[in-house]
Amino acid sequence: MANQMKTRLLHADREEDIQTAGRILKEGGLVAIPTETVYGLAANALDGTAVSHIFSAKGRPMDNPLIVHISHLSQWGGLVREIPERAMKLAKQFWPGPMTIILPKSPVIPGEVTAGQQTVAVRFPENAVARAVIDAAGVPLAAPSANLSGRPSPTEASHVMADLNGRIDAVLDGGPCRVGVESTVVTLASDPPRLLRPGGITLEQLQSVLGNVEMDSAVMHPLASGAKVLSPGMKYKHYSPKANVIILDGDLSSYRDYVNSHCGPGTVALCYTGEDAGLNVPAVCYGSREDSRELARNLFDALREVDRKNAKTVYARCPKPQGVGLAVYNRLIRAAGFEVLHLG
């Protein structure tokens, strides 16, 4: 897509701007919209040509499937072959909210959405603005994160403009995102169900409803060579600043000693609140060590902040991969290209 388009900045507190966003989408355009997780780059999910423009605007590989967003539970049935009882149990517990469910797709979903696979990922967002835009468009919306492919996901409209200004029709500013990392993705097209991407709904919460839910090995490790990309966020290096990110797994004392003995021009520490004291390099603190939801909310802005500091090397504290912390860990190891150093 040529970088010549004028990107309009719309405001979610204006009803006419929500209607404008809906009209652009109905006509086959691209609009970045707020959700509770991150900003999504939306297109009409039933229009394969419109969806293909998402990939070109982002520079996204075509084998990376998209998530379809709905505004009412009643819309789900037309997008999938059937809704099994366990899917409805999950929906009743966690929708609207930051959870995506994968099921066999119906014929109305074009191959561009699913990367040619026979399953489709569907989400019913909690964010009222996102639902209002879907209603205004009159169609379900396919929407990955509204960033250049591989960059940190956008949690504010300014992040979207920094990446995609001139490449998409409009950005709808709805303020900062509450959750801050992409939705939890669970596939019910396998038995037992499998967690493909962690998010604001935890593995333990899924298990409390479904019983046995397995965690896909690609949550913690690189996707096996030749394996299909079943969910966004599984295959490619994602969420990455321009700097080289290295995760340091160890206690604070070991972390501080390592950073101070390996610092050079362009070194930045990514650490927890209050841990910057005693570091000999600039630091970006992204939340309390004990509050994984705060870490999730602030992570992507922190990864963009290290770029604003012109970092070349970022030494990141290693979050505990439990609860929502699993989502933070999952995003960080992908930003680091799976480079983790175990200290002490």
Short mmCIF file of C-alpha atoms in Angstrom, two decimals:
data_model
loop_
_atom_site.label_atom_id
_atom_site.label_comp_id
_atom_site.label_asym_id
_atom_site.label_seq_id
_atom_site.Cartn_x
_atom_site.Cartn_y
_atom_site.Cartn_z
CA MET A 1 0.00 0.00 0.00
CA ALA A 2 1.50 3.33 -1.01
CA ASN A 3 2.43 5.61 1.84
CA GLN A 4 0.38 8.54 0.44
CA MET A 5 -3.00 8.24 2.16
CA LYS A 6 -4.11 10.98 4.56
CA THR A 7 -4.91 9.31 7.88
CA ARG A 8 -7.76 11.02 9.73
CA LEU A 9 -7.68 11.26 13.53
CA LEU A 10 -11.19 10.63 14.87
CA HIS A 11 -12.39 10.90 18.47
CA ALA A 12 -14.43 8.21 20.23
CA ASP A 13 -16.38 10.75 22.32
CA ARG A 14 -17.99 12.11 19.14
CA GLU A 15 -20.89 10.03 17.84
CA GLU A 16 -20.38 11.39 14.32
CA ASP A 17 -16.77 10.13 14.38
CA ILE A 18 -17.92 6.63 15.36
CA GLN A 19 -20.38 6.72 12.46
CA THR A 20 -17.60 7.96 10.15
CA ALA A 21 -15.39 5.03 11.24
CA GLY A 22 -18.27 2.64 10.54
CA ARG A 23 -18.84 4.13 7.09
CA ILE A 24 -15.13 3.85 6.15
CA LEU A 25 -15.15 0.19 7.20
CA LYS A 26 -18.39 -0.53 5.36
CA GLU A 27 -16.79 0.89 2.21
CA GLY A 28 -13.74 -1.38 2.47
CA GLY A 29 -11.33 0.96 4.29
CA LEU A 30 -9.05 0.48 7.29
CA VAL A 31 -9.62 2.09 10.69
CA ALA A 32 -7.59 1.62 13.88
CA ILE A 33 -9.98 1.26 16.81
CA PRO A 34 -9.50 1.03 20.56
CA THR A 35 -10.24 -2.19 22.43
CA GLU A 36 -9.59 -3.12 26.06
CA THR A 37 -6.47 -5.06 24.99
CA VAL A 38 -4.61 -3.01 22.33
CA TYR A 39 -5.65 -0.87 19.36
CA GLY A 40 -6.80 -3.04 16.47
CA LEU A 41 -6.46 -2.35 12.73
CA ALA A 42 -9.96 -3.14 11.56
CA ALA A 43 -11.44 -4.09 8.19
CA ASN A 44 -14.70 -5.74 7.11
CA ALA A 45 -14.11 -9.39 8.04
CA LEU A 46 -16.42 -10.61 5.26
CA ASP A 47 -14.53 -8.76 2.49
CA GLY A 48 -11.33 -10.58 1.51
CA THR A 49 -10.00 -7.60 -0.46
CA ALA A 50 -10.44 -5.22 2.49
CA VAL A 51 -8.78 -7.75 4.79
CA SER A 52 -5.82 -8.12 2.43
CA HIS A 53 -5.15 -4.38 2.83
CA ILE A 54 -4.50 -4.98 6.56
CA PHE A 55 -1.53 -7.18 5.66
CA SER A 56 -0.04 -4.65 3.25
CA ALA A 57 -0.54 -1.68 5.63
CA LYS A 58 1.18 -3.54 8.49
CA GLY A 59 3.76 -5.44 6.43
CA ARG A 60 2.28 -8.57 8.01
CA PRO A 61 3.06 -12.08 6.69
CA MET A 62 0.00 -13.56 4.95
CA ASP A 63 0.27 -16.87 6.86
CA ASN A 64 -0.52 -15.09 10.16
CA PRO A 65 -4.31 -15.39 10.80
CA LEU A 66 -6.52 -12.58 12.10
CA ILE A 67 -9.16 -12.35 14.83
CA VAL A 68 -12.77 -11.49 13.98
CA HIS A 69 -14.52 -9.09 16.39
CA ILE A 70 -18.26 -9.11 17.05
CA SER A 71 -20.52 -6.73 19.00
CA HIS A 72 -23.30 -9.16 19.97
CA LEU A 73 -23.14 -12.82 20.92
CA SER A 74 -25.85 -13.54 18.33
CA GLN A 75 -23.36 -12.74 15.52
CA TRP A 76 -21.05 -15.61 16.48
CA GLY A 77 -23.20 -18.43 15.09
CA GLY A 78 -22.97 -17.19 11.50
CA LEU A 79 -19.15 -17.18 11.56
CA VAL A 80 -18.52 -20.75 12.77
CA ARG A 81 -19.74 -24.18 11.79
CA GLU A 82 -21.27 -24.77 15.21
CA ILE A 83 -20.95 -23.55 18.79
CA PRO A 84 -20.30 -26.50 21.11
CA GLU A 85 -21.43 -26.43 24.74
CA ARG A 86 -17.92 -25.83 26.11
CA ALA A 87 -17.54 -22.78 23.82
CA MET A 88 -20.78 -21.32 25.16
CA LYS A 89 -19.60 -21.97 28.73
CA LEU A 90 -16.47 -19.93 28.08
CA ALA A 91 -18.42 -17.16 26.36
CA LYS A 92 -20.88 -16.87 29.23
CA GLN A 93 -18.02 -16.59 31.72
CA PHE A 94 -15.59 -14.27 29.91
CA TRP A 95 -17.41 -12.41 27.10
CA PRO A 96 -17.47 -9.56 26.48
CA GLY A 97 -13.78 -9.53 27.38
CA PRO A 98 -10.15 -10.16 26.40
CA MET A 99 -10.57 -13.76 25.21
CA THR A 100 -10.57 -15.21 21.67
CA ILE A 101 -12.10 -18.62 20.83
CA ILE A 102 -11.05 -20.66 17.78
CA LEU A 103 -13.60 -22.99 16.14
CA PRO A 104 -14.14 -24.48 12.66
CA LYS A 105 -15.23 -21.62 10.36
CA SER A 106 -18.36 -21.12 8.31
CA PRO A 107 -18.14 -20.45 4.54
CA VAL A 108 -18.76 -16.69 4.99
CA ILE A 109 -15.24 -16.17 6.37
CA PRO A 110 -12.76 -15.48 3.55
CA GLY A 111 -9.42 -17.28 3.43
CA GLU A 112 -7.55 -13.98 3.92
CA VAL A 113 -8.82 -13.87 7.53
CA THR A 114 -7.77 -17.41 8.44
CA ALA A 115 -4.54 -17.73 6.42
CA GLY A 116 -6.30 -20.44 4.43
CA GLN A 117 -7.11 -22.57 7.49
CA GLN A 118 -10.49 -24.12 8.24
CA THR A 119 -10.79 -22.50 11.66
CA VAL A 120 -11.60 -18.92 12.68
CA ALA A 121 -10.70 -16.93 15.80
CA VAL A 122 -13.56 -14.82 17.20
CA ARG A 123 -13.63 -12.27 20.01
CA PHE A 124 -16.43 -10.23 21.63
CA PRO A 125 -14.60 -7.18 23.02
CA GLU A 126 -15.53 -5.53 26.28
CA ASN A 127 -14.62 -2.04 25.03
CA ALA A 128 -17.85 -0.11 24.34
CA VAL A 129 -16.25 2.01 21.59
CA ALA A 130 -15.09 -1.09 19.69
CA ARG A 131 -18.61 -2.54 19.87
CA ALA A 132 -20.16 0.78 18.73
CA VAL A 133 -17.87 0.83 15.67
CA ILE A 134 -18.81 -2.77 14.80
CA ASP A 135 -22.47 -1.77 15.07
CA ALA A 136 -21.88 1.32 12.91
CA ALA A 137 -20.10 -0.78 10.27
CA GLY A 138 -22.86 -3.37 10.32
CA VAL A 139 -20.36 -6.21 9.84
CA PRO A 140 -17.90 -8.17 12.01
CA LEU A 141 -14.40 -6.72 11.90
CA ALA A 142 -11.10 -8.52 11.37
CA ALA A 143 -8.45 -6.73 13.42
CA PRO A 144 -4.86 -7.53 14.40
CA SER A 145 -2.89 -5.00 16.44
CA ALA A 146 -2.63 -1.60 14.73
CA ASN A 147 1.15 -1.40 14.43
CA LEU A 148 3.84 -2.14 11.88
CA SER A 149 4.43 -5.88 11.96
CA GLY A 150 6.98 -6.89 14.59
CA ARG A 151 6.85 -3.59 16.52
CA PRO A 152 5.42 -3.20 20.05
CA SER A 153 1.64 -3.26 19.98
CA PRO A 154 -0.17 0.09 20.34
CA THR A 155 -2.01 0.90 23.56
CA GLU A 156 -2.66 4.57 22.70
CA ALA A 157 -3.75 6.32 19.51
CA SER A 158 -0.38 8.12 19.35
CA HIS A 159 1.36 4.73 19.03
CA VAL A 160 -0.82 3.91 16.01
CA MET A 161 -0.10 7.27 14.36
CA ALA A 162 3.64 6.78 14.93
CA ASP A 163 3.52 3.48 13.00
CA LEU A 164 0.70 3.77 10.47
CA ASN A 165 0.11 7.46 9.70
CA GLY A 166 -0.30 7.69 5.92
CA ARG A 167 -0.91 3.94 5.55
CA ILE A 168 -4.54 3.65 6.78
CA ASP A 169 -7.75 5.68 6.46
CA ALA A 170 -8.33 6.68 10.07
CA VAL A 171 -7.46 6.22 13.74
CA LEU A 172 -10.25 6.44 16.33
CA ASP A 173 -8.78 7.78 19.59
CA GLY A 174 -10.48 6.13 22.55
CA GLY A 175 -7.76 6.75 25.15
CA PRO A 176 -5.35 4.21 26.68
CA CYS A 177 -6.17 0.47 26.66
CA ARG A 178 -7.11 -1.07 30.01
CA VAL A 179 -5.51 -4.53 29.64
CA GLY A 180 -2.50 -3.60 27.51
CA VAL A 181 -1.67 -7.00 25.97
CA GLU A 182 -3.55 -8.86 23.24
CA SER A 183 -6.38 -11.24 24.07
CA THR A 184 -6.03 -14.75 25.41
CA VAL A 185 -6.46 -17.20 22.51
CA VAL A 186 -7.86 -20.68 23.17
CA THR A 187 -8.61 -23.24 20.47
CA LEU A 188 -11.59 -25.55 20.88
CA ALA A 189 -10.80 -27.18 17.52
CA SER A 190 -8.61 -29.64 19.42
CA ASP A 191 -9.28 -32.00 22.31
CA PRO A 192 -8.36 -31.08 24.98
CA PRO A 193 -8.64 -27.33 24.40
CA ARG A 194 -5.30 -25.55 24.03
CA LEU A 195 -4.07 -22.13 25.12
CA LEU A 196 -2.27 -20.67 22.08
CA ARG A 197 -1.61 -17.16 23.40
CA PRO A 198 -1.86 -15.96 27.02
CA GLY A 199 -3.55 -12.68 27.87
CA GLY A 200 -5.79 -10.98 30.42
CA ILE A 201 -7.84 -14.17 30.93
CA THR A 202 -5.43 -16.62 32.56
CA LEU A 203 -4.86 -20.32 31.93
CA GLU A 204 -6.19 -20.98 35.44
CA GLN A 205 -9.41 -19.10 34.63
CA LEU A 206 -9.91 -21.18 31.46
CA GLN A 207 -9.29 -24.37 33.43
CA SER A 208 -11.83 -23.31 36.07
CA VAL A 209 -14.52 -23.45 33.36
CA LEU A 210 -13.31 -26.24 31.05
CA GLY A 211 -11.23 -28.48 33.30
CA ASN A 212 -8.26 -29.71 31.29
CA VAL A 213 -6.72 -27.00 29.09
CA GLU A 214 -3.24 -27.60 27.71
CA MET A 215 -0.72 -24.83 27.13
CA ASP A 216 0.78 -24.93 23.63
CA SER A 217 4.57 -25.24 23.67
CA ALA A 218 4.77 -22.11 21.45
CA VAL A 219 3.62 -20.00 24.43
CA MET A 220 7.04 -20.39 26.05
CA HIS A 221 9.22 -21.55 23.14
CA PRO A 222 9.73 -20.80 19.43
CA LEU A 223 7.17 -22.40 17.11
CA ALA A 224 8.49 -25.67 15.71
CA SER A 225 9.88 -25.45 12.19
CA GLY A 226 7.15 -26.06 9.61
CA ALA A 227 4.32 -25.91 12.17
CA LYS A 228 1.13 -24.06 11.19
CA VAL A 229 0.47 -20.63 12.72
CA LEU A 230 -2.80 -21.38 14.54
CA SER A 231 -3.02 -18.01 16.30
CA PRO A 232 -1.57 -14.52 15.97
CA GLY A 233 1.57 -14.07 18.07
CA MET A 234 2.86 -17.63 17.70
CA LYS A 235 5.43 -17.64 14.94
CA TYR A 236 7.23 -14.40 14.30
CA LYS A 237 9.45 -12.12 16.35
CA HIS A 238 6.87 -9.72 17.74
CA TYR A 239 6.43 -6.73 20.01
CA SER A 240 10.02 -5.67 19.49
CA PRO A 241 11.62 -2.24 19.84
CA LYS A 242 14.46 -1.29 17.51
CA ALA A 243 16.93 -2.11 20.30
CA ASN A 244 18.20 -5.63 21.03
CA VAL A 245 16.26 -6.95 24.05
CA ILE A 246 17.92 -9.45 26.42
CA ILE A 247 15.98 -10.91 29.36
CA LEU A 248 17.93 -11.40 32.59
CA ASP A 249 16.48 -14.11 34.83
CA GLY A 250 17.67 -13.69 38.40
CA ASP A 251 17.17 -11.72 41.62
CA LEU A 252 17.48 -7.93 41.77
CA SER A 253 21.05 -7.98 43.09
CA SER A 254 22.23 -10.26 40.24
CA TYR A 255 20.33 -8.17 37.71
CA ARG A 256 21.86 -4.93 38.95
CA ASP A 257 25.39 -6.39 39.01
CA TYR A 258 25.06 -7.76 35.47
CA VAL A 259 23.68 -4.53 34.00
CA ASN A 260 26.30 -2.38 35.72
CA SER A 261 29.14 -4.59 34.48
CA HIS A 262 27.81 -4.82 30.91
CA CYS A 263 26.71 -1.26 30.28
CA GLY A 264 27.86 0.79 27.35
CA PRO A 265 26.53 3.55 25.11
CA GLY A 266 22.86 2.93 24.34
CA THR A 267 22.27 0.48 27.22
CA VAL A 268 18.86 0.82 28.93
CA ALA A 269 17.39 -1.19 31.82
CA LEU A 270 13.75 -2.34 31.67
CA CYS A 271 12.89 -3.00 35.29
CA TYR A 272 10.19 -2.90 37.96
CA THR A 273 9.10 0.22 39.82
CA GLY A 274 11.68 1.33 42.38
CA GLU A 275 14.49 -0.83 40.97
CA ASP A 276 16.23 1.91 39.00
CA ALA A 277 18.20 3.06 42.06
CA GLY A 278 21.76 1.73 41.89
CA LEU A 279 21.73 1.18 38.12
CA ASN A 280 24.42 2.98 36.14
CA VAL A 281 22.29 3.22 32.99
CA PRO A 282 19.00 4.93 32.06
CA ALA A 283 16.03 2.88 33.21
CA VAL A 284 12.42 2.44 32.14
CA CYS A 285 10.20 1.13 34.96
CA TYR A 286 6.98 -0.51 33.82
CA GLY A 287 5.16 -1.45 37.01
CA SER A 288 5.27 -3.27 40.32
CA ARG A 289 6.96 -6.68 40.45
CA GLU A 290 3.92 -7.96 42.37
CA ASP A 291 1.25 -6.54 40.03
CA SER A 292 1.27 -8.47 36.76
CA ARG A 293 -1.80 -6.63 35.47
CA GLU A 294 0.04 -3.32 35.83
CA LEU A 295 3.06 -4.81 34.03
CA ALA A 296 0.80 -5.98 31.19
CA ARG A 297 -0.87 -2.57 30.91
CA ASN A 298 2.47 -0.72 30.69
CA LEU A 299 4.71 -3.19 28.82
CA PHE A 300 4.24 -2.02 25.23
CA ASP A 301 4.51 1.67 26.08
CA ALA A 302 7.72 0.85 27.97
CA LEU A 303 9.12 -0.96 24.91
CA ARG A 304 8.35 2.12 22.83
CA GLU A 305 9.95 4.32 25.51
CA VAL A 306 13.29 2.50 25.16
CA ASP A 307 13.23 3.50 21.48
CA ARG A 308 12.54 7.10 22.48
CA LYS A 309 15.72 6.83 24.59
CA ASN A 310 17.62 5.63 21.50
CA ALA A 311 18.50 2.36 23.22
CA LYS A 312 20.73 -0.14 21.44
CA THR A 313 20.65 -2.86 24.12
CA VAL A 314 17.85 -3.39 26.65
CA TYR A 315 18.31 -5.59 29.70
CA ALA A 316 14.85 -6.63 30.89
CA ARG A 317 13.86 -8.11 34.22
CA CYS A 318 12.26 -11.53 33.80
CA PRO A 319 8.60 -11.58 34.92
CA LYS A 320 7.13 -14.58 36.70
CA PRO A 321 5.25 -16.65 34.08
CA GLN A 322 2.16 -17.13 36.24
CA GLY A 323 -1.36 -15.73 35.91
CA VAL A 324 -1.33 -12.59 33.75
CA GLY A 325 2.47 -12.63 34.22
CA LEU A 326 2.52 -15.48 31.68
CA ALA A 327 1.23 -13.03 29.06
CA VAL A 328 3.92 -10.48 30.01
CA TYR A 329 6.62 -13.18 29.81
CA ASN A 330 5.26 -14.42 26.46
CA ARG A 331 5.44 -10.93 24.92
CA LEU A 332 8.89 -10.18 26.34
CA ILE A 333 10.52 -13.41 25.16
CA ARG A 334 9.24 -12.71 21.64
CA ALA A 335 10.50 -9.13 21.81
CA ALA A 336 13.86 -10.61 22.84
CA GLY A 337 13.89 -13.27 20.13
CA PHE A 338 13.94 -15.84 22.98
CA GLU A 339 17.28 -14.55 24.33
CA VAL A 340 17.21 -15.21 28.10
CA LEU A 341 20.29 -15.21 30.34
CA HIS A 342 19.99 -17.09 33.63
CA LEU A 343 22.02 -15.30 36.30
CA GLY A 344 23.70 -16.72 39.38
#
